[in-house]
Coordinates of C-alpha atoms in Angstrom, one line a residue:
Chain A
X17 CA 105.2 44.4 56.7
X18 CA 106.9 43.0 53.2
X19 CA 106.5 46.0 51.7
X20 CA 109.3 47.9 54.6
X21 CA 112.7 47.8 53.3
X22 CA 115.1 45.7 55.4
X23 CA 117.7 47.4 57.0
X24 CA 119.6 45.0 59.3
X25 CA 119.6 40.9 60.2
X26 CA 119.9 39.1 63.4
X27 CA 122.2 35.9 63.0
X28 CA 122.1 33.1 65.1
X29 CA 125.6 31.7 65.3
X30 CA 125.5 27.6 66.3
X31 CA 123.5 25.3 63.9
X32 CA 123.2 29.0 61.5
X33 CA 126.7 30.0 60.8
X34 CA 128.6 26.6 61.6
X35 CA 127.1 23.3 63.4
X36 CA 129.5 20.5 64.9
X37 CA 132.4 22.5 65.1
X38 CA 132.4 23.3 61.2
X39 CA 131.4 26.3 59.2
X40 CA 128.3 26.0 57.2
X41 CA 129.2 25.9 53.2
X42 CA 128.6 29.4 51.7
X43 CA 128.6 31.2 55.0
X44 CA 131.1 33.4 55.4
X45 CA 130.1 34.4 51.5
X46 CA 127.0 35.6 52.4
X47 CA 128.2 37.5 55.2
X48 CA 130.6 39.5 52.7
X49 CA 127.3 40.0 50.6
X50 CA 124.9 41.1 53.0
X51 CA 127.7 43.4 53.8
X52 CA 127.8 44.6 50.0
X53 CA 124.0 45.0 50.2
X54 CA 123.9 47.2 52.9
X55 CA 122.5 45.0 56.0
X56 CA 123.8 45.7 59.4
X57 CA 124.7 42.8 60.9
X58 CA 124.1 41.2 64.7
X59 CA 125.4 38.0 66.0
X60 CA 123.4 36.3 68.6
X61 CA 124.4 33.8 70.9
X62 CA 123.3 32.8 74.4
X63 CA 126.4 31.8 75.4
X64 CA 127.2 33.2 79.2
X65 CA 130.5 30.6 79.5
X66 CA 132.9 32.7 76.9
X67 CA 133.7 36.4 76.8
X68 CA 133.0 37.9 73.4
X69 CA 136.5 38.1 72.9
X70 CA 136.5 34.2 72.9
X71 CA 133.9 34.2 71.0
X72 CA 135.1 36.2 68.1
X73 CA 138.2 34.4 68.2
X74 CA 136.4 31.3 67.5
X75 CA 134.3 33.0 65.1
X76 CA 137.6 34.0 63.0
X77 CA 139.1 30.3 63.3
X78 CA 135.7 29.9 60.9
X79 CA 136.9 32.1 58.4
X80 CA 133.8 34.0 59.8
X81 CA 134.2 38.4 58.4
X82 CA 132.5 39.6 62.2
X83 CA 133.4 42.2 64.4
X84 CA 133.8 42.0 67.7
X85 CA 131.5 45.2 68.0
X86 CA 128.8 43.2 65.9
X87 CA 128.6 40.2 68.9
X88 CA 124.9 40.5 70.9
X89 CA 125.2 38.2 73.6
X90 CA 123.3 38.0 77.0
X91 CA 126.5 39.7 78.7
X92 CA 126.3 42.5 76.0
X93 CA 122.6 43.1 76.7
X94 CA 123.4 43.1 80.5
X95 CA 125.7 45.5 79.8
X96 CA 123.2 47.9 78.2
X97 CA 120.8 47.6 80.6
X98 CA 123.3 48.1 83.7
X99 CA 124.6 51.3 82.1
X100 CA 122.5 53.9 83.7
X101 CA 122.1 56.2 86.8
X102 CA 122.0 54.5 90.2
X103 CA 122.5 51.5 89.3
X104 CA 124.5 49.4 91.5
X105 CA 125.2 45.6 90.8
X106 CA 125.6 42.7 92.4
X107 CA 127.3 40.2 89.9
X108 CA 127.7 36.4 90.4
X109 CA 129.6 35.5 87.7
X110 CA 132.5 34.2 86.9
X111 CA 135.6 36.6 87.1
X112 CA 136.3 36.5 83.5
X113 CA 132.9 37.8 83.0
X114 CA 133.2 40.3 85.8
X115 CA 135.5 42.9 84.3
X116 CA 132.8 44.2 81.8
X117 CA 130.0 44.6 84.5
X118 CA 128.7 47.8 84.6
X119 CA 127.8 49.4 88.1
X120 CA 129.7 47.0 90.6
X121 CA 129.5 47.7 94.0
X122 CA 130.5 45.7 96.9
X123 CA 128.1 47.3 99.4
X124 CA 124.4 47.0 99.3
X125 CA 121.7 48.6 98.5
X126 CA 121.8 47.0 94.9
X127 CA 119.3 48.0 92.5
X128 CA 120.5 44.1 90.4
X129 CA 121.2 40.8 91.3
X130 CA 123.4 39.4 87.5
X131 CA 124.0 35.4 87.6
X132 CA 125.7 34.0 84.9
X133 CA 128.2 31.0 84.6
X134 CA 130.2 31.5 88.1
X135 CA 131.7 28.0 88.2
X136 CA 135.4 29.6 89.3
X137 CA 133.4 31.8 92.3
X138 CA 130.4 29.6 93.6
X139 CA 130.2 29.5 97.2
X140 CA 127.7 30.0 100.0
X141 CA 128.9 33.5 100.8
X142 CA 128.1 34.6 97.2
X143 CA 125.3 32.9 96.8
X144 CA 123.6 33.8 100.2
X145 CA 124.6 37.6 99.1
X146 CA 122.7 37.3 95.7
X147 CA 119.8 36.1 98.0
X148 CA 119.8 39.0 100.4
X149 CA 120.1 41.8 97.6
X150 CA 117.3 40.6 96.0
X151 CA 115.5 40.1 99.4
X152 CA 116.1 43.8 100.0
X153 CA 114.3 44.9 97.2
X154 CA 117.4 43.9 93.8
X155 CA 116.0 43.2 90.5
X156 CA 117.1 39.1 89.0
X157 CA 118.7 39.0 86.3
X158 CA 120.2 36.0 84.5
X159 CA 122.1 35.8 81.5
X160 CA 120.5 32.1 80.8
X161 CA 118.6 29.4 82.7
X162 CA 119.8 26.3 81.2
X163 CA 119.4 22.9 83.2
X164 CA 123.2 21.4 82.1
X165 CA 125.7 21.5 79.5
X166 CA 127.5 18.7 77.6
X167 CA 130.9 17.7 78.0
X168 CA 132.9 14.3 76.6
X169 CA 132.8 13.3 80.3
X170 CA 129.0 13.9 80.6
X171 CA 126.1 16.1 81.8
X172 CA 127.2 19.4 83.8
X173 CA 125.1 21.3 86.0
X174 CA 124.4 24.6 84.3
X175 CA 123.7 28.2 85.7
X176 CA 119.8 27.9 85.6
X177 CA 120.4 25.9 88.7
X178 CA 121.9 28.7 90.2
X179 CA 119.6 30.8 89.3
X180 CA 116.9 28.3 90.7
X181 CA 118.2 28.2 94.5
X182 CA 118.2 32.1 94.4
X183 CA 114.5 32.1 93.1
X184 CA 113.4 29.4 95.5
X185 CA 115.3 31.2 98.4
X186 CA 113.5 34.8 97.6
X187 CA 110.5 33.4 95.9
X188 CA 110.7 34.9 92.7
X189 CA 111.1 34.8 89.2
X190 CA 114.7 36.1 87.2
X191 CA 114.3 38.2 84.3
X192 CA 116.2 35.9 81.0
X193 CA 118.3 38.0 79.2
X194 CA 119.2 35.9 76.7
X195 CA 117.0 34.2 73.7
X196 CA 113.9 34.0 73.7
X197 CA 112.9 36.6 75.8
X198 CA 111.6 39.3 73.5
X199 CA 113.7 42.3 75.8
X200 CA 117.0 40.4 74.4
X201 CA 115.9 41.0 70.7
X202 CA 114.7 44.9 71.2
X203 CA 117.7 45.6 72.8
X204 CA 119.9 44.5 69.8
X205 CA 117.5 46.2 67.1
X206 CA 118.2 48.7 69.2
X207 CA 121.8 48.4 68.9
X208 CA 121.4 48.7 65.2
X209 CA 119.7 51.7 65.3
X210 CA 116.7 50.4 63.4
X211 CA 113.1 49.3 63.8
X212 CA 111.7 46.0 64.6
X213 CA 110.1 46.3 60.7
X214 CA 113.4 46.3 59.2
X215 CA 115.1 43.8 60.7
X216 CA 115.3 39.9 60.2
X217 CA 116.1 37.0 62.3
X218 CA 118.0 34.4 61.5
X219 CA 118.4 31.1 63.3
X220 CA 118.0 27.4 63.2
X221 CA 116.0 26.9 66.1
X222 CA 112.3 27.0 66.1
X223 CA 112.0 28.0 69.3
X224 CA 114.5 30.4 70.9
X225 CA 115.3 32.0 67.5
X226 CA 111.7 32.0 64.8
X227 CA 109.5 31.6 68.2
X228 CA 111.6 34.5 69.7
X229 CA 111.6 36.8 67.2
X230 CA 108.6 36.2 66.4
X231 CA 107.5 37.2 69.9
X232 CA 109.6 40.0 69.2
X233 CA 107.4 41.6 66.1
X234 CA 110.5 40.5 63.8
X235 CA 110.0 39.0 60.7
X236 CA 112.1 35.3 60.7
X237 CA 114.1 33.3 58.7
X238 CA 114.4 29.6 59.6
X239 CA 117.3 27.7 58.6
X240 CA 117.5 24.3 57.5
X241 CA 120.7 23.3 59.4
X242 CA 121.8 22.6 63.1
X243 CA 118.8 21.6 64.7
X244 CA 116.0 21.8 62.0
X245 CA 115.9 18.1 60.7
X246 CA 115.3 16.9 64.5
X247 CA 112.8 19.8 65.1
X248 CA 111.2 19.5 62.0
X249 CA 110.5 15.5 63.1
X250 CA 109.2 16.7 66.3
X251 CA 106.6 18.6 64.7
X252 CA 108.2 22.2 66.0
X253 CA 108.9 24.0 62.5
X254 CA 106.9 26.2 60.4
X255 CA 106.0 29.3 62.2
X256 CA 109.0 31.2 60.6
X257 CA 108.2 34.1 57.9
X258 CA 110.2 32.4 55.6
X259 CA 112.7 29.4 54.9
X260 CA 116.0 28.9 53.6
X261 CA 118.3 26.0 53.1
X262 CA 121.1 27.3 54.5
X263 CA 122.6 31.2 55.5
X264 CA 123.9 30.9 51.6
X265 CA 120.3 31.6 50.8
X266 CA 120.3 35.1 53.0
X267 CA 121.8 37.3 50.4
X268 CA 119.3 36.0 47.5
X269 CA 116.3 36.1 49.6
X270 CA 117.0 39.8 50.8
X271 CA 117.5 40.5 47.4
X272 CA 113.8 39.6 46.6
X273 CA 112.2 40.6 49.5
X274 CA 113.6 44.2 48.2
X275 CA 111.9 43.8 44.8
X276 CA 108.6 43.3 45.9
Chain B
X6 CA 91.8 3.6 117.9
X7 CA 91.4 5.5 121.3
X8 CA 91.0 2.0 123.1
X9 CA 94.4 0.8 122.1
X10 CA 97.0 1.7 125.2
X11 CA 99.4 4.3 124.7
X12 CA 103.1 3.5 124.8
X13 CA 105.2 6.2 123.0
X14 CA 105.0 10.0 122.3
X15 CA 106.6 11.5 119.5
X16 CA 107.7 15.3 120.9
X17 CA 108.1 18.8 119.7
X18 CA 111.3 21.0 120.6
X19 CA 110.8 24.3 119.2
X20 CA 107.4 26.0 120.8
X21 CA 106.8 22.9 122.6
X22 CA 109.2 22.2 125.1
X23 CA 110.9 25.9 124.7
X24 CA 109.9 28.8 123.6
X25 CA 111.9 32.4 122.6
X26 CA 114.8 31.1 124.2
X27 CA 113.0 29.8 127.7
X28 CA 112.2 26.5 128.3
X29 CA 107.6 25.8 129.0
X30 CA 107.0 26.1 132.1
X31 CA 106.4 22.5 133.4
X32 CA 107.8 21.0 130.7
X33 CA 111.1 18.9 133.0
X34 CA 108.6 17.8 134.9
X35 CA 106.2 16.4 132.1
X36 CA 109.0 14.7 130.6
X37 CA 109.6 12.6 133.9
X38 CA 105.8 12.2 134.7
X39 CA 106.0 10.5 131.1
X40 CA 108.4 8.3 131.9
X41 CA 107.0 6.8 135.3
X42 CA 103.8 6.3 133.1
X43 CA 106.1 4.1 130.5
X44 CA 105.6 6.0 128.0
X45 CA 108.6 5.8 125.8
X46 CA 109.8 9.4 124.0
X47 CA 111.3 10.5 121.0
X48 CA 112.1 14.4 120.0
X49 CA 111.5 15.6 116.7
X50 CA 112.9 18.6 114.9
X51 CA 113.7 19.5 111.3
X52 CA 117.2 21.6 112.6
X53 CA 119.9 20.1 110.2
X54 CA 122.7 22.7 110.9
X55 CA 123.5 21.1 114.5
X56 CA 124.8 17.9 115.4
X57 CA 122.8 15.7 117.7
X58 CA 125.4 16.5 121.0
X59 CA 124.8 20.4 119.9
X60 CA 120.9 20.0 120.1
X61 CA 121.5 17.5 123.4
X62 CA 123.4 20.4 124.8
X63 CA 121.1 22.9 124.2
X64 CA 118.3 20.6 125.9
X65 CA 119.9 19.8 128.5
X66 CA 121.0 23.6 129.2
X67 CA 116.8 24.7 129.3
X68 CA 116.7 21.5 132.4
X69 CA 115.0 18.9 130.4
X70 CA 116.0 15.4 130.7
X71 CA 116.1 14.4 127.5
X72 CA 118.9 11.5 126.3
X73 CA 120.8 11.9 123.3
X74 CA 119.6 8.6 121.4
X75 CA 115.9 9.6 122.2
X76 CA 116.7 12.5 119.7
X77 CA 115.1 12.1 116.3
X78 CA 116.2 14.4 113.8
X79 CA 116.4 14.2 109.7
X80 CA 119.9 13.5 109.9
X81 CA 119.0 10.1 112.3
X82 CA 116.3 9.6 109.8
X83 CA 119.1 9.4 106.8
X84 CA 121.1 7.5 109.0
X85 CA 118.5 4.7 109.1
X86 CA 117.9 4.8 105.6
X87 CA 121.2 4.8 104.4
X88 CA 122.6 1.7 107.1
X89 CA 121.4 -0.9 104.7
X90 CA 123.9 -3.0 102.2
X91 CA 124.9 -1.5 98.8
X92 CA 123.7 2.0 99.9
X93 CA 126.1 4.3 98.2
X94 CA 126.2 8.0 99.5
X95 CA 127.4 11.5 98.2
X96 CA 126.6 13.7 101.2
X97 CA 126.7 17.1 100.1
X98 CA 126.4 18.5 104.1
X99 CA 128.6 20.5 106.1
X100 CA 132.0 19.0 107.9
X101 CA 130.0 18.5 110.9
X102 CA 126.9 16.2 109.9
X103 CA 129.4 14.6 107.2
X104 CA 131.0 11.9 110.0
X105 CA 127.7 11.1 110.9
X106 CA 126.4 9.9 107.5
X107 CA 126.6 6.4 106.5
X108 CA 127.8 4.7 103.1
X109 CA 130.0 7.3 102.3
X110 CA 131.9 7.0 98.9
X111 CA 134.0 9.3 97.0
X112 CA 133.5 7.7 93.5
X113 CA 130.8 6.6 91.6
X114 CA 128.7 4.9 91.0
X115 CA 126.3 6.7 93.6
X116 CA 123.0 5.1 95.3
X117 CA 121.7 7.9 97.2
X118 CA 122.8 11.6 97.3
X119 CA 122.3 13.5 100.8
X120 CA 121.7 17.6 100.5
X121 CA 121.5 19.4 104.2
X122 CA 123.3 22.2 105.5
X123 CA 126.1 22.9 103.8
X124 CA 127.0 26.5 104.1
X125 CA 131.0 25.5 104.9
X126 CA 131.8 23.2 102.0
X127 CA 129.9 24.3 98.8
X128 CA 130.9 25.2 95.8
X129 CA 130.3 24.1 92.1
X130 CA 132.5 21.1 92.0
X131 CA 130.4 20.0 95.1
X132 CA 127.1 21.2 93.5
X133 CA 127.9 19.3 90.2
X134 CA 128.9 16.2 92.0
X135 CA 125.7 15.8 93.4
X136 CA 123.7 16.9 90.5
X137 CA 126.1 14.1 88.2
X138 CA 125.1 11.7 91.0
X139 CA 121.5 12.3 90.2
X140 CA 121.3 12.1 86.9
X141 CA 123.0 8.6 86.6
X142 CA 120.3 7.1 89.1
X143 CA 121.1 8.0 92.6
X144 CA 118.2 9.2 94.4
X145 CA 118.1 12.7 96.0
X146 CA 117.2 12.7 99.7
X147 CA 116.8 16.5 101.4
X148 CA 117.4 16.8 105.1
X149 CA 114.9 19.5 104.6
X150 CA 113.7 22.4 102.2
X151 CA 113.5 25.3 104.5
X152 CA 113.8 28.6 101.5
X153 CA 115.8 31.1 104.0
X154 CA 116.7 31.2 107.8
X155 CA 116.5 34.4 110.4
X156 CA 119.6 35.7 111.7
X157 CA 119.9 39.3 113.8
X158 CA 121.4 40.9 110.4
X159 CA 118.6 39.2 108.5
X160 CA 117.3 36.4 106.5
X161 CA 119.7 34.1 104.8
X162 CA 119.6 31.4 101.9
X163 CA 118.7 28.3 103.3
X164 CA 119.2 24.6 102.8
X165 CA 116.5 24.2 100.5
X166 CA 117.5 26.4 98.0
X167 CA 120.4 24.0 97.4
X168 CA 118.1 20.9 96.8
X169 CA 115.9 23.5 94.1
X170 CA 119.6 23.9 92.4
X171 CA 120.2 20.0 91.6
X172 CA 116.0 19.7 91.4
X173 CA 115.9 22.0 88.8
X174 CA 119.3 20.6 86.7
X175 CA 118.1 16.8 87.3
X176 CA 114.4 17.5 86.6
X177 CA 113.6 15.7 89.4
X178 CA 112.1 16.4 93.1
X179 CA 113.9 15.8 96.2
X180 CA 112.4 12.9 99.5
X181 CA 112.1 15.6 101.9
X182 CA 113.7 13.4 105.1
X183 CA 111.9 16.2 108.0
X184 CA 108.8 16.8 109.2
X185 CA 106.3 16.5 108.2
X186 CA 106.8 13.8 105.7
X187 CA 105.5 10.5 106.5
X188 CA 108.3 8.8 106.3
X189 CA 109.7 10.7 108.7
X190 CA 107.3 9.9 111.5
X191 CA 107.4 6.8 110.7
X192 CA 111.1 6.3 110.9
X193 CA 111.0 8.0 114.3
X194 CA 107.8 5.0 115.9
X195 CA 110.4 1.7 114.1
X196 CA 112.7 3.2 116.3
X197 CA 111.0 3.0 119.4
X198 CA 109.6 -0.6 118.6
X199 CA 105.9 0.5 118.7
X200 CA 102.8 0.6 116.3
X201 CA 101.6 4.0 114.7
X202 CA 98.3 3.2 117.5
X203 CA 100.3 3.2 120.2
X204 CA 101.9 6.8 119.8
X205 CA 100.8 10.4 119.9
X206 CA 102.4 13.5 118.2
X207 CA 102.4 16.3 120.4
X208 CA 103.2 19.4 118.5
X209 CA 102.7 23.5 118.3
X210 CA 102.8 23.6 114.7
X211 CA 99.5 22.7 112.8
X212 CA 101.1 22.0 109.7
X213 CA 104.1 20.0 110.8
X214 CA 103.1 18.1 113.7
X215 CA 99.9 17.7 113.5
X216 CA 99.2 17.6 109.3
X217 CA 101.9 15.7 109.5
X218 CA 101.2 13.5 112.0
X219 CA 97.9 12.7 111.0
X220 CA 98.8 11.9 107.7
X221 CA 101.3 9.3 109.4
X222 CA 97.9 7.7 111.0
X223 CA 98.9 9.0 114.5
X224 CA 97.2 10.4 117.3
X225 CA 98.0 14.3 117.0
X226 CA 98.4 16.4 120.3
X227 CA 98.0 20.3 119.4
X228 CA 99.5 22.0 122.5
X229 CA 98.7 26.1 122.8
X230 CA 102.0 27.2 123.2
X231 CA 105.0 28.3 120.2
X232 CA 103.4 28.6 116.4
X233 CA 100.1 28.7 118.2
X234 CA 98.1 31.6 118.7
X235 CA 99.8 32.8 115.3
X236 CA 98.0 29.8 113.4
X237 CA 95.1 30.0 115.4
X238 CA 94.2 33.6 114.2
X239 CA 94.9 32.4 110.6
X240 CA 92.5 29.2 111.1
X241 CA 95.4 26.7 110.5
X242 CA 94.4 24.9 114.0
X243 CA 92.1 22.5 115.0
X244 CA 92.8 18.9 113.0
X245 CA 94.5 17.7 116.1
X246 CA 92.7 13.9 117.7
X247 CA 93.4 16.7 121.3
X248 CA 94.5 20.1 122.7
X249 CA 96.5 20.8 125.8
X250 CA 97.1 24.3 126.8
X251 CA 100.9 23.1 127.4
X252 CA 103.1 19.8 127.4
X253 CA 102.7 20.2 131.2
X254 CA 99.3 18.4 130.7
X255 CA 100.4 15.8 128.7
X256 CA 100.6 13.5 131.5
X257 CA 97.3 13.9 132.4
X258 CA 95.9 13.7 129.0
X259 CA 97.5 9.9 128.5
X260 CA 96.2 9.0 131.9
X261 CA 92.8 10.0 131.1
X262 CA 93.0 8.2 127.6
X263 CA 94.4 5.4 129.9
X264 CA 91.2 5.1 131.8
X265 CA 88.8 4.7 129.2

């Protein structure tokens, strides 16, 4: 596999490109280079809480050279996979997320049941709904399954749990969109227009970025920032291809990779 | 065991006193026979999406003499748990079975959260509530875990799906309050002032009443009627300490235990 050119990168964004609300030193500099050596460029993110509109914005406030086109998150993957024939959607999510759904219909038979974040719209009708389409024969989809989020005020309960009453309800299992299911990484080498050979991840997490993509038939790159130190302690590091200090590295280690 | 006298029987509703919407033939009559003989009565079900006066109503309107307090449902079971000093209760349950719950607070700290039916009042604010409630050391008590319920238009979510939401965010497993948990039928023979010896289950249900029962250290009664030629076929039957083809011979049954 070293000897395949790379073509295109996979970045994580929180813990790779900035970590406790600051960018990571050298970042937006090796963006501007991999740009220079020809690398196409995806930003991942599980985020199902912000549009990508909010998220670029943020992104920007970084001093961060993305694209809004360049954003891969689990409502941009949804979004590929919802955009064919026939398909008619059932989305529980919240209505700032609801605008880019592709096949809405408010009439079953649905061929897809989406949950994502839908703290603004969570009631029994909707929920009860989502149960009955995928009763009647729906595919499950969810854009993440986490347990809770953080706030200053404490623990919040997250959209996994949602996603949990509609799979003890039908008795079944969702399909993740998001990291690390290995679907969520074809679809954005697909994006790119590459193969799976020519295309790095980047991330700082061991499991939902290098195990991922690893999973994925990617090669890896694991960062030593965000989460790595506590991971590392845990014992969880070390299955990535290779290692960097920091995103700063990227450009450099591309470089040699292409030597070889 | 079978020498001790019996005083008390712990009763069936639902394919044991009436079944497909017609009361057992014999069953108003049973009931009274019981009482002449001094046995005292309590009837069990799992509903949690009618008041006790709706389920009274109903009784009464199939000709069975049954009194409202001698109704033991997971919603009197709550109410026995949580009428001690301290108790501290988020209920999330409908507006019905709310007035009915005690140690109702509306801040925390919490001591106990209460999930039933609660089709009319949820949302995520209420969701998170109880899942915030859990997380900081209240304990989570389910009225029951029931995955979906049968309407003419179809199955719908059902209570239980809610308790997997906050399960599933908290990591933690909900005290089912219904049948057949033990605590349950034991709840139900402290309130009639009687030992576990002294009372029978009488049931249709194999796994509910009579499991259930069982595992409470009661005598079981396995009547032929409701759930059971279904469970029969599928070899569920037949644990039970005796059968009657019907509550109508219940009567008999404790008289002839009576005698030996």
């Amino acid at each position: 596999m070293t000897g395949t050119p790379l073509r295109a990168a996979l970045l994580d964004l929180e813990g790779t490109l900035y970590a406790n609300e600051r960018v990571i030193e050298g970042a937006a500099a090796a963006i501007g280079a991999l740009r220079e050596q020809g690398v196409a460029l995806r930003f991942l993110t599980n985020t199902d809480s912000r549009t990508t509109a909010q998220i670029h914005a943020r992104l920007t406030g970084y001093g961060l050279p993305v694209r809004p086109e360049e954003l891969f998150t689990p409502v941009v993957a949804a979004r590929h996979l919802l955009t064919a024939p026939g398909v008619r959607t059932y989305a529980l999510v919240s209505r700032a997320l609801r605008d880019g759904v592709p096949g809405l219909v408010s009439e079953p038979p649905y061929t897809h049941v989406l949950i994502g974040d839908c703290r603004d719209v969570l009631d029994y009708p909707a929920l009860d709904g989502a149960f009955r389409a995928v009763r009647e024969g729906a595919e499950l989809l969810a854009l993440q399954r986490g347990r809770y989020f953080k706030r200053a005020d404490g623990d919040h309960l997250d959209t996994g749990a949602v996603v949990a009453a509609v799979e003890y309800a039908a008795g079944t299992t969702a399909r993740v969109l998001g990291k690390p299911a290995v679907d969520f990484f074809a679809l954005a080498v697909r994006s790119l227009g590459v193969s799976a050979e020519e295309c790095l991840v980047v991330g700082d997490d061991a499991s939902t970025d290098v195990a991922g993509g690893n999973a994925a038939g990617l090669r890896t790159v694991q960062v030593r920032t965000g989460k790595y130190a506590d991971q590392h302690a845990e014992g969880l590091t070390g299955s990535a291809t290779h290692t960097c200090d920091s995103i700063a590295e990227l450009p450099d280690l591309i470089a040699k990779l292409g030597e070889r």
